XYZ file of C-alpha atoms in Angstrom:
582
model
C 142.004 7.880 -150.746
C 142.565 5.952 -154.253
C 139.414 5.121 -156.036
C 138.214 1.457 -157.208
C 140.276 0.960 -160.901
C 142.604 3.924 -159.998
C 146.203 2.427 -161.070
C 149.042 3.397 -158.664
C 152.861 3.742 -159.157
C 153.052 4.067 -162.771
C 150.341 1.418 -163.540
C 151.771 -1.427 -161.811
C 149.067 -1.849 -159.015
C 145.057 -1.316 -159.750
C 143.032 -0.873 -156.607
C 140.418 -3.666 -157.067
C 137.811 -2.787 -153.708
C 138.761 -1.371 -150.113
C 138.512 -4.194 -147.786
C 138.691 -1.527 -143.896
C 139.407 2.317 -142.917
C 140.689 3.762 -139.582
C 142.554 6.777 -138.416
C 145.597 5.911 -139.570
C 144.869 4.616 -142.836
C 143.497 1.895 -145.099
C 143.653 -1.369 -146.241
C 142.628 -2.272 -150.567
C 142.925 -5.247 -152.397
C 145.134 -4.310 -155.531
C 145.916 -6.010 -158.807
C 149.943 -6.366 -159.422
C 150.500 -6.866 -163.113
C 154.168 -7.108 -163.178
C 153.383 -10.099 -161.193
C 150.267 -11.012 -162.149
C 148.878 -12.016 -159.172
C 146.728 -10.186 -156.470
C 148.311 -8.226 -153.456
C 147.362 -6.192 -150.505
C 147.276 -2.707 -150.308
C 147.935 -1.029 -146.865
C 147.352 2.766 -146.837
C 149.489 5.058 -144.369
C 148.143 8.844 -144.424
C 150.693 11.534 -143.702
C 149.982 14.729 -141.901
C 151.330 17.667 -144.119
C 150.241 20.144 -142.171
C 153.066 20.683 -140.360
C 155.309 19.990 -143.381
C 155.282 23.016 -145.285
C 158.646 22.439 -147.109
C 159.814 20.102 -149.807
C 162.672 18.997 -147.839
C 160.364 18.394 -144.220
C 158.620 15.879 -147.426
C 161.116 14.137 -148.645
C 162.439 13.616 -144.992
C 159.354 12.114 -144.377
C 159.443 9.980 -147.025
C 162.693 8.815 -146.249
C 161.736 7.805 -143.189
C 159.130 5.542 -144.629
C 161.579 4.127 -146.765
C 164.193 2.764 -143.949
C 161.084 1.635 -142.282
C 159.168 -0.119 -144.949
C 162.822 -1.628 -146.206
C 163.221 -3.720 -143.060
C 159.970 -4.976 -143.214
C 160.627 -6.228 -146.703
C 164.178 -8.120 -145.002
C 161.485 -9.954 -142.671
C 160.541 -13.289 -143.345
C 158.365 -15.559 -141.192
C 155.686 -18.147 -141.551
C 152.641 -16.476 -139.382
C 153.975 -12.579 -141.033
C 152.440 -11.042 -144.331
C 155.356 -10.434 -146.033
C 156.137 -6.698 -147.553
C 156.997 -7.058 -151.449
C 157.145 -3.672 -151.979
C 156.968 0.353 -151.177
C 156.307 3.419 -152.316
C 154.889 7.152 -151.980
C 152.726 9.459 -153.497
C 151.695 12.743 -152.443
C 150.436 12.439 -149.171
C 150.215 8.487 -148.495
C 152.764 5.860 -148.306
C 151.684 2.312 -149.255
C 153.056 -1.099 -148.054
C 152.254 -3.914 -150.990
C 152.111 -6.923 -149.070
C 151.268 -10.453 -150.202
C 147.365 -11.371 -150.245
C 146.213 -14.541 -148.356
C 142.983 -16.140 -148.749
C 140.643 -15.911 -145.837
C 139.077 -14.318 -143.131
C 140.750 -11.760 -140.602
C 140.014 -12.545 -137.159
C 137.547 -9.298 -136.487
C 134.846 -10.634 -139.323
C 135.313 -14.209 -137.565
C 134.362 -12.369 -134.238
C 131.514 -10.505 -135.992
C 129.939 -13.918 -137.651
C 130.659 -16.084 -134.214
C 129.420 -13.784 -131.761
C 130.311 -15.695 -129.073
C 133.913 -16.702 -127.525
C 135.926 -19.229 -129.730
C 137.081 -22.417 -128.317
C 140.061 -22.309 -125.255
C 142.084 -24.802 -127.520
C 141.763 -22.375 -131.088
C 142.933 -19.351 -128.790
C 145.915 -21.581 -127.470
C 147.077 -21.925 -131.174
C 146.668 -18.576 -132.396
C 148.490 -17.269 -129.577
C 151.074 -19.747 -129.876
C 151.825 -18.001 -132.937
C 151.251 -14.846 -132.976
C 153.937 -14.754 -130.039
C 156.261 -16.352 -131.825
C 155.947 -14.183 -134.598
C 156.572 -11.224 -132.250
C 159.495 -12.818 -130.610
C 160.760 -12.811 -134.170
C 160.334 -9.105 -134.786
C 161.327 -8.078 -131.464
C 164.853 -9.757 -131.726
C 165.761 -8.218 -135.240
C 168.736 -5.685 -134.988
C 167.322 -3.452 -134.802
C 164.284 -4.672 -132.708
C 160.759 -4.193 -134.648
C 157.576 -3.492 -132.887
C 154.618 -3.952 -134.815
C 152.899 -1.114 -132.814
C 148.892 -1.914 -134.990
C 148.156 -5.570 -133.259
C 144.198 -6.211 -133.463
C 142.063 -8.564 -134.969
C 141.659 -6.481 -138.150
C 145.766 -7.167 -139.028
C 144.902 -10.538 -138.192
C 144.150 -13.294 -140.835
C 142.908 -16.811 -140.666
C 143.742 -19.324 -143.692
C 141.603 -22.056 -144.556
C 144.796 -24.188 -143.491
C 144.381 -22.745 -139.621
C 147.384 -20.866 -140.014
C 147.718 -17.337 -138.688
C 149.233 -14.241 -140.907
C 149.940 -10.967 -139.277
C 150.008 -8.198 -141.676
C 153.028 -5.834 -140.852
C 152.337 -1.861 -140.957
C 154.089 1.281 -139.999
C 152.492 3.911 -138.187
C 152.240 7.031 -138.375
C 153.666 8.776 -134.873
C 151.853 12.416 -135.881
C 148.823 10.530 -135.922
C 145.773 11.939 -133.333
C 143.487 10.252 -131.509
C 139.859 10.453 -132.950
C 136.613 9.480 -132.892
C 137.283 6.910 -135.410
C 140.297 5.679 -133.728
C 138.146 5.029 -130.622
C 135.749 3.111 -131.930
C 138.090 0.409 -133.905
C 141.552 0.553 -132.204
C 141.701 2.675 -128.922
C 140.410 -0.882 -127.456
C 143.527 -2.748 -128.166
C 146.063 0.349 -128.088
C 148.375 0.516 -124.268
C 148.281 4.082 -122.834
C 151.999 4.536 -123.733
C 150.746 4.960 -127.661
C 147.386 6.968 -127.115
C 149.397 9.194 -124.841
C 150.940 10.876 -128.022
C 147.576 12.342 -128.993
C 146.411 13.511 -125.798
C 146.548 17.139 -125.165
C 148.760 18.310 -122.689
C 146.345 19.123 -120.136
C 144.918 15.553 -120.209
C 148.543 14.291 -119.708
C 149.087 16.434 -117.194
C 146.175 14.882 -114.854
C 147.340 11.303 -115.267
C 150.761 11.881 -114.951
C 150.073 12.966 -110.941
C 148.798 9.654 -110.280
C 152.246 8.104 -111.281
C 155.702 8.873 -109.537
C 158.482 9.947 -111.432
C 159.837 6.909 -112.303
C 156.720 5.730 -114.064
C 155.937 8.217 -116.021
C 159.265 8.245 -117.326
C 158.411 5.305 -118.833
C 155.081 6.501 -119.915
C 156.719 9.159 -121.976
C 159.106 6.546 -123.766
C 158.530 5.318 -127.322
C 156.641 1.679 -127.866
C 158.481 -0.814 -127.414
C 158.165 -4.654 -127.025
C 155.726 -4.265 -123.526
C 153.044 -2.273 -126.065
C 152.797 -5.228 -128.493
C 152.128 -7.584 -125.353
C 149.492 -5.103 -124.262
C 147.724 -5.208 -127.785
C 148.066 -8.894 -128.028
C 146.406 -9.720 -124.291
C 143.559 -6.958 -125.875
C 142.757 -9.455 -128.692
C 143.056 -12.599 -127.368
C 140.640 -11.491 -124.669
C 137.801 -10.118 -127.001
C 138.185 -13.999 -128.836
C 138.329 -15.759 -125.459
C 135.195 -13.672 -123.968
C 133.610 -11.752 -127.433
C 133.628 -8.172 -125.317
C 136.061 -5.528 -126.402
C 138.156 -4.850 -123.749
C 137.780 -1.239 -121.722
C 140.868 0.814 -123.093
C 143.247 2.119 -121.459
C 142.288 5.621 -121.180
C 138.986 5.105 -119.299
C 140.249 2.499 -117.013
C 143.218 5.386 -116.202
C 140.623 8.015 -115.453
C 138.577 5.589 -113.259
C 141.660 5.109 -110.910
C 142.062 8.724 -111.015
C 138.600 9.023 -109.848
C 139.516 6.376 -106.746
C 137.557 3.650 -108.497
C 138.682 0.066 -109.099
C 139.982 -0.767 -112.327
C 137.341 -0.976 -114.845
C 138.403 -4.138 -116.817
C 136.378 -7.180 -116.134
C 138.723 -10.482 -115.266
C 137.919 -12.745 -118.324
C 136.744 -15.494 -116.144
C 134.228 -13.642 -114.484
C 132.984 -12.761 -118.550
C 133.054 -16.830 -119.797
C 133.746 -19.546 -117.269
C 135.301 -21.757 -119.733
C 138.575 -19.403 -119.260
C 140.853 -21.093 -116.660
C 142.238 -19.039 -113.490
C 145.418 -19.516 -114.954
C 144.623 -18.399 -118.862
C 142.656 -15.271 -116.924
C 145.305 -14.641 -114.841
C 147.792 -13.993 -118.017
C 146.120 -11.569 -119.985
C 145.047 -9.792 -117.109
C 148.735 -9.335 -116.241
C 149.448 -8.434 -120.058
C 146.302 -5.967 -119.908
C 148.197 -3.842 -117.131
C 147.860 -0.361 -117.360
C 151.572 0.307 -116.296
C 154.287 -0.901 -118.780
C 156.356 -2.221 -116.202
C 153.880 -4.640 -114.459
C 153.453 -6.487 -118.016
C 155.301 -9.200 -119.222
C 158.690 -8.073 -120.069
C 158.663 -9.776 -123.715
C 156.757 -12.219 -125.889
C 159.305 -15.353 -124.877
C 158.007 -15.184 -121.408
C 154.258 -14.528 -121.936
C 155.036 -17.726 -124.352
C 155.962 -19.840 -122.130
C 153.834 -18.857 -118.769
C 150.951 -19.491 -121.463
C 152.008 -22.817 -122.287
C 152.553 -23.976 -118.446
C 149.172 -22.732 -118.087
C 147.804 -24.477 -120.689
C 149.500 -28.019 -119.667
C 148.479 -27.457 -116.053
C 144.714 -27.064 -117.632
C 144.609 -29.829 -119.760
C 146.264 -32.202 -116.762
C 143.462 -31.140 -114.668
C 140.641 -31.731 -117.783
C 142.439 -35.439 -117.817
C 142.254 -36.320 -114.553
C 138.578 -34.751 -113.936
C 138.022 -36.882 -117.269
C 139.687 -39.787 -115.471
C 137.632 -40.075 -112.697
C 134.668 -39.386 -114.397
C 135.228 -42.155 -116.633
C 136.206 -44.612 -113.486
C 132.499 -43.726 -112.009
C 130.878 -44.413 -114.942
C 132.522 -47.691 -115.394
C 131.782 -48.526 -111.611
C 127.705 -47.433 -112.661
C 128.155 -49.126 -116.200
C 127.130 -53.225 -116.122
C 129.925 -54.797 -118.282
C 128.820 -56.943 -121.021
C 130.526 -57.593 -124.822
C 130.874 -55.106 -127.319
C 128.822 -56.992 -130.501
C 131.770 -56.985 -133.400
C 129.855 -54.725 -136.057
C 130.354 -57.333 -138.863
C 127.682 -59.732 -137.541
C 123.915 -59.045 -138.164
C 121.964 -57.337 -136.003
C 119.449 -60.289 -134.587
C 122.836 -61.996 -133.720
C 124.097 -58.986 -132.270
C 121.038 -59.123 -129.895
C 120.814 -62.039 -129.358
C 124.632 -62.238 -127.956
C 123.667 -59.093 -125.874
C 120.808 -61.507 -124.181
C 123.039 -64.444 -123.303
C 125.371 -62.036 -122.000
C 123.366 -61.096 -119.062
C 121.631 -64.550 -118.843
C 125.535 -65.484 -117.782
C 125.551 -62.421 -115.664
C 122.300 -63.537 -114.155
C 123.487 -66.789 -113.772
C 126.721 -65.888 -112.462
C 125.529 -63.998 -109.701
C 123.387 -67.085 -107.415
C 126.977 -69.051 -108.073
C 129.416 -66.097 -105.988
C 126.088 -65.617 -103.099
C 126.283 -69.570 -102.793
C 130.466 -69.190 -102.906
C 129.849 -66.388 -100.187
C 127.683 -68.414 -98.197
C 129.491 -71.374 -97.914
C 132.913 -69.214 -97.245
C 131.008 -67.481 -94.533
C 129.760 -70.971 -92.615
C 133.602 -72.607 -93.194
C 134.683 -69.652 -91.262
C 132.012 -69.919 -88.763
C 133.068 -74.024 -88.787
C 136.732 -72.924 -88.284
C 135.841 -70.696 -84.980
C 133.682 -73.426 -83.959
C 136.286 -75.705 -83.545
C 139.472 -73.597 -82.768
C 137.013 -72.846 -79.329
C 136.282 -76.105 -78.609
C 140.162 -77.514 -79.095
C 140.747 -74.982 -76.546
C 137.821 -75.935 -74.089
C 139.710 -79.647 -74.372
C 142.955 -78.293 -73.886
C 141.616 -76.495 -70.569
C 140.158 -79.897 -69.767
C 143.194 -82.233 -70.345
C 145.259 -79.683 -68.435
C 142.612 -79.417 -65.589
C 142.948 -83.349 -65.667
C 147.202 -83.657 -65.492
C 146.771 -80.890 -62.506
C 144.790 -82.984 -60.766
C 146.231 -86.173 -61.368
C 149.505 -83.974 -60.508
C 148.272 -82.413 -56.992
C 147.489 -85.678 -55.619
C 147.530 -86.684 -51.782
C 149.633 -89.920 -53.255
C 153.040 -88.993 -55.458
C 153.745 -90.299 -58.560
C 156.561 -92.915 -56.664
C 153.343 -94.765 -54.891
C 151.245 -95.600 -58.191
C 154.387 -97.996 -59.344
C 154.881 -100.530 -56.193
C 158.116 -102.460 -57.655
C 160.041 -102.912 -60.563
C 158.087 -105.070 -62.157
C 155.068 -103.183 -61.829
C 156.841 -100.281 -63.774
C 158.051 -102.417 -66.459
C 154.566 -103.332 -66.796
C 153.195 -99.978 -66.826
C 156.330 -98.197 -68.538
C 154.950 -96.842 -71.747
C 156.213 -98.110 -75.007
C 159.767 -96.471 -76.107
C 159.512 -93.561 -78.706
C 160.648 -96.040 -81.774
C 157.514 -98.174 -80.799
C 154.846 -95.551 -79.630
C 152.211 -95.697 -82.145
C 150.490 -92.629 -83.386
C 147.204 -93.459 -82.281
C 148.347 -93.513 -79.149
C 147.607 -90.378 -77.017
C 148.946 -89.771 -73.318
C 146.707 -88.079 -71.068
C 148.449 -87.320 -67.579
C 150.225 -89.392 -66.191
C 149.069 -92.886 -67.796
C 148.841 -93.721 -71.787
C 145.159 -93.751 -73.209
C 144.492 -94.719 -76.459
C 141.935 -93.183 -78.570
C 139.501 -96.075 -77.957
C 139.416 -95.087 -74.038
C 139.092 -91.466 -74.627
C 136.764 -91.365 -77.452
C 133.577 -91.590 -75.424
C 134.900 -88.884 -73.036
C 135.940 -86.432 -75.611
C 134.273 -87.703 -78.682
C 132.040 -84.430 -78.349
C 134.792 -82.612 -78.147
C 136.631 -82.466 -81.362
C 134.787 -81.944 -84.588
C 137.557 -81.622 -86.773
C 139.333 -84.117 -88.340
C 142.505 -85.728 -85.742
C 145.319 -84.481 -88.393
C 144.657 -80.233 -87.217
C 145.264 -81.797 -83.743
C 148.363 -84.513 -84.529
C 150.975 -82.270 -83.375
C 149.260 -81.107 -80.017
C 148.878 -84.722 -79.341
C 152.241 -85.994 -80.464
C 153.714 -83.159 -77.499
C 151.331 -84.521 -74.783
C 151.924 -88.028 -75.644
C 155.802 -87.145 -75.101
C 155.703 -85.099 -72.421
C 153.548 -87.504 -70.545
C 155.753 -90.233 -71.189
C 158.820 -88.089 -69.633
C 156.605 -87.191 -66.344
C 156.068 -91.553 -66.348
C 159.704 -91.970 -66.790
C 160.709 -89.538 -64.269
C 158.260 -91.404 -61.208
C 158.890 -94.476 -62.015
C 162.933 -94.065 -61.406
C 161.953 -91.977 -58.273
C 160.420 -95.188 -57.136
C 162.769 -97.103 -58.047
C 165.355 -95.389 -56.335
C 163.200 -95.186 -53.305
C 163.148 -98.997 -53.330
C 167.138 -99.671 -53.566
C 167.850 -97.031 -50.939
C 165.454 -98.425 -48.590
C 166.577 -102.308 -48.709
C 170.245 -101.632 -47.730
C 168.963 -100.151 -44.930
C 167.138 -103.073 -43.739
C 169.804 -105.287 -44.300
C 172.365 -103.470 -42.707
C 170.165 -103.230 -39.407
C 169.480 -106.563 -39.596
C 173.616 -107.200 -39.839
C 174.230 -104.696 -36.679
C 171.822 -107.019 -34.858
C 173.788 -110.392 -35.596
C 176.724 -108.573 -35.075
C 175.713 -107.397 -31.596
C 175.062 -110.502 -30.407
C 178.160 -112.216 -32.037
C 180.499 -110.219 -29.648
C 178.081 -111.005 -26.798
C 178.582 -114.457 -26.893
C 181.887 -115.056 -28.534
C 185.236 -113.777 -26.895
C 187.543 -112.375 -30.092
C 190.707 -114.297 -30.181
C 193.579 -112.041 -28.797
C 195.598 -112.455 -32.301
C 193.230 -111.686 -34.717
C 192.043 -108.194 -35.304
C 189.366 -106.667 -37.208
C 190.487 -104.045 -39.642
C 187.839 -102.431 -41.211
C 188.244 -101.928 -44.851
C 187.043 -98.176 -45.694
C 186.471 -99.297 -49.756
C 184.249 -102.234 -49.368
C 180.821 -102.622 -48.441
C 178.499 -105.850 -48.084
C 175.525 -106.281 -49.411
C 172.618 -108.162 -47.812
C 173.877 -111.757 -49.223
C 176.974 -111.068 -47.734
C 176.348 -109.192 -44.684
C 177.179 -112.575 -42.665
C 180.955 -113.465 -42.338
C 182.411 -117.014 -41.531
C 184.632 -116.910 -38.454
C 186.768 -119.661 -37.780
C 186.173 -121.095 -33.862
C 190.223 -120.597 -33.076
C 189.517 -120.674 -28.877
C 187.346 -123.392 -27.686
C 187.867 -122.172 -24.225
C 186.628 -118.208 -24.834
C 185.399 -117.412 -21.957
C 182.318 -114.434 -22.147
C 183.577 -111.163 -21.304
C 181.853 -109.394 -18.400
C 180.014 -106.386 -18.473
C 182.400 -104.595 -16.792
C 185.435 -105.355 -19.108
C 187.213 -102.670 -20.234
C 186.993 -103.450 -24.305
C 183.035 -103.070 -23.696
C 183.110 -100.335 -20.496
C 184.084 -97.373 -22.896
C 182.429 -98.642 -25.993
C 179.278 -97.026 -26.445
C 175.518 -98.386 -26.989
C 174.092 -97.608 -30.486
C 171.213 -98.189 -32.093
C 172.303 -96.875 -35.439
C 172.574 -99.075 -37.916
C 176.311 -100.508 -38.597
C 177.547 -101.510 -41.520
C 178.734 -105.597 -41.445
C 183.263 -104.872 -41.658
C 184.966 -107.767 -43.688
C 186.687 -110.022 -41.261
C 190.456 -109.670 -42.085
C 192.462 -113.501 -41.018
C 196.006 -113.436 -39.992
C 198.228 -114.638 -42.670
C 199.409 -117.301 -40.429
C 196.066 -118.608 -40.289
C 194.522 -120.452 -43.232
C 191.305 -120.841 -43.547
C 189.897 -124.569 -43.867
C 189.608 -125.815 -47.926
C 185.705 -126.800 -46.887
C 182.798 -125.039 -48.554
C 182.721 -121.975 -46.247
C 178.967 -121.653 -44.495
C 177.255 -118.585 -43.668
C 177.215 -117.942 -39.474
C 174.114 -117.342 -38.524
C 172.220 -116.481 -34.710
C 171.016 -120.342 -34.357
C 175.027 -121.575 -35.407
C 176.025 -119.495 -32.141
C 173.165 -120.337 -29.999
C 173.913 -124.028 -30.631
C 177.423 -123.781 -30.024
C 177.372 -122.160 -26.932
């Protein structure tokens, strides 16, 4: 171990002050004064007890050498980088460049507590990308020494991981339990275990698993030693190592380490459920390489901070829904005027709210209004329709109420160019609103135009059910006086051909395509036999001819064309005319 002011390879570094000390070596702050500047020191002690030969030596210090060389190729933002190398006797020393700041163990010493969710996020961010880095070199690089100690913190937030090569000879000691078995996978302290303590915990695994037990570190044993420090920041407990928690599952007890959650319940499921998985005993259950424990962390993360913003979200919406909205005061005016705006603010409030209970109110008794009247337009439809039923169902039918034409001219309702729109029909006669108004004046207490189309409908329909009766009647009437007239005419005729003898050369041809109407039901007959005797009843033209009461239709006398009939005005025949002349 070099001394403070002890000068190193040829006088080009002076240790300045040791800055930590485990098993495997130490770590000085040195002067460089070819550069002029300071650098880091990081000690590697060599075992020469088994080397006994000069050659066994210098093998070993090649070895460094090819080691330490690739380091010095690497260069990346969150590594230390390695300016130089070198031996001497029995140590090998890494010169690396010195950075400003604290290392993440003295952070966890002065703290004492867990750091914040959202610091660990961004130190692990790059401390995994700085392993992805080493872990894809050709060939691959695994740091093998991860733990807050190698980890420093620079005023700018940025993280440097100091690089190191260990020694593989090294044992495991009392001192290496106390600062570094905590953060070391079972793969590495395997090395120093004696063989009979290797022999016990390889029985618990099968053959396959302790294959890879026995296997050099490789990218898996970084992940291990990374989940061990990012879960003594995120919960300020040193993890159980991996030894003890193997002999406690060799004992048939549950695994030993404590789920960070259950330690600080700031740590989401998710974050707790990723170092556990890096934390596995086994090398195979871990994370197969820094890109994926990368990016599981990050979905983790985005999935946490979605559920902070919507839990923020909501909270926010109740508080508004609690909160009694006035206006911000603008900080530029004084602060009596601020008040003073904050006052008339809820005056207005205060005001406001007697102005939307009188709104509601009178809403609420429109409404009520609005019912009111929608049931009593129906109680006076029910009414009017009750009425037209009635006036319908009758013992008289609508024919009788008109007696003749001119009574339904009279009563016939205005056509629909001249109906008026005051003017509403009620069954089967028009009423105007004067006539109604003290029968249904109760009825109705909104204003006529909700109703004008109701009673534009009744007002037609009633005039159709007018229209219709009064034609029935009127047909009625025409069919009826042919009838009279034509019994009257069978009468006159009947006695015509009792008293009168037809002359022998004139024949009556009925015409089948004319009829007479009552004015013309009589028909002048010229008196061409003065001598006609009166047939008896027992002639033969009236033996056969049968008796009838039904009425007969008057036929159109048809004259010979030999015949002419006189150029006087011809003169209706009546019954006296005959009666006279007989």
């Amino acid at each position: 171990m070099p001394a403070i002011n002890e000068v190193l390879q040829q006088g080009r570094y002076r240790i300045i002050q040791p800055l930590g000390q485990n098993g495997m070596g130490a770590v000085y702050e040195a002067y460089d004064n070819v550069r002029e500047t300071k650098v880091l020191f990081k000690e590697i002690s060599v075992n020469l007890r088994k080397v006994t030969t000069l050659t066994q030596q210098e093998t070993l210090k090649q070895r460094f050498a090819d080691e330490a060389k690739i380091l010095t190729a690497i260069k990346h933002e969150s590594l230390l980088p390695v300016h130089d190398y070198f031996s001497e006797i029995d140590r090998h020393y890494l010169v690396m460049e010195m950075v400003e700041g604290n290392n993440l163990s003295e952070l966890i010493e002065t703290v004492k507590k867990p750091f914040a969710l959202s610091d660990v996020t961004n130190w692990a961010e790059q401390l995994l990308d700085a392993l992805q880095y080493l872990h894809t070199q050709m060939p691959p690089v695994v740091h093998r020494d991860i733990k807050p100690q190698n980890v420093k913190l620079t005023a700018e937030g940025k993280i440097k991981l100091a690089l190191g090569i260990q020694n593989p000879d090294a044992k495991v000691n009392a001192t290496v339990t106390n600062q570094t078995l905590h953060y070391l996978p079972l793969e590495q302290i395997w090395v120093g275990l004696d063989s009979a303590s290797q022999k016990v915990i390889a029985n618990s695994y099968d053959e396959k698993s302790e294959r890879i037990l026995e296997q050099p570190a490789d990218a898996r044993s970084d992940i291990y030693a990374l989940g061990a420090t990012l879960y003594h920041l995120l919960t300020a407990r040193l993890p159980v190592d991996a030894l003890e928690r193997s002999i406690d599952i060799l004992e048939g007890k549950s695994d030993s380490l404590t789920p960070p959650d259950e330690i600080n319940p700031a740590i989401p499921p998710e974050i707790s459920g990723i170092l556990m998985k890096a934390l596995e005993i086994k090398r195979e259950n871990r994370f197969d390489s820094a890109v994926i424990m990368r990016q599981a962390w990050r979905t983790a993360f985005v999935r946490v901070k979605e559920r902070g913003a919507a839990a923020m979200e909501a909270k926010k919406q109740d508080e508004d829904l609690l909160e009694i909205p006035f206006a911000a005061p603008s900080e530029s005016k004084p602060e009596p005027e601020r008040q003073l705006n904050g006052q008339e603010n809820l005056e207005n409030e205060a005001k406001k709210t007697p102005q939307i209970e009188l709104i509601k109110r009178q809403l609420q008794e429109a409404e009520e209004q609005r019912l009111k009247a929608e049931q009593r337009a129906a109680e006076a439809e029910k009414r009017l329709a009750e009425k037209q039923s009635k006036a319908l169902s009758g013992n008289q039918s609508p024919a009788t109420v008109i007696k003749s034409p001119e009574a339904f001219i009279e009563a016939a309702p205005p056509t629909a160019a001249t109906v008026s729109p005051d003017v509403v029909a009620y069954g089967a006669a028009a009423v105007t609103p004067e006539q109604s108004a003290d029968e249904f004046k109760d009825l109705f207490a909104v204003a006529p135009k909700d109703n004008k189309v109701f009673q534009r409908m009744f007002a037609v329909a009633a005039t159709l059910v007018i229209l219709c009766g009064a034609a029935w009647g009127v047909w009625v009437l025409l069919k009826s006086s042919p009838i009279e007239s034509n019994q009257t005419t069978s009468s006159q005729t009947m006695s015509l051909t009792d008293t009168t003898k037809p002359a022998p050369s004139v024949e009556t041809a009925p015409s089948p395509n004319v009829e007479t109407t009552p004015e013309t039901s009589a028909i002048q007959t010229p008196d061409l036999s003065t001598d006609a005797t009166e047939p008896s009843a027992n002639s033969p033209a009236l033996k056969n001819k049968p008796l009838s009461t039904a009425p007969v239709r008057a036929k159109k006398q048809i004259l010979p064309s030999s015949v002419k009939p006189p150029a006087t005005e011809k003169k209706a025949v009546t019954v006296d005319d005959i009666i006279n002349d007989n």
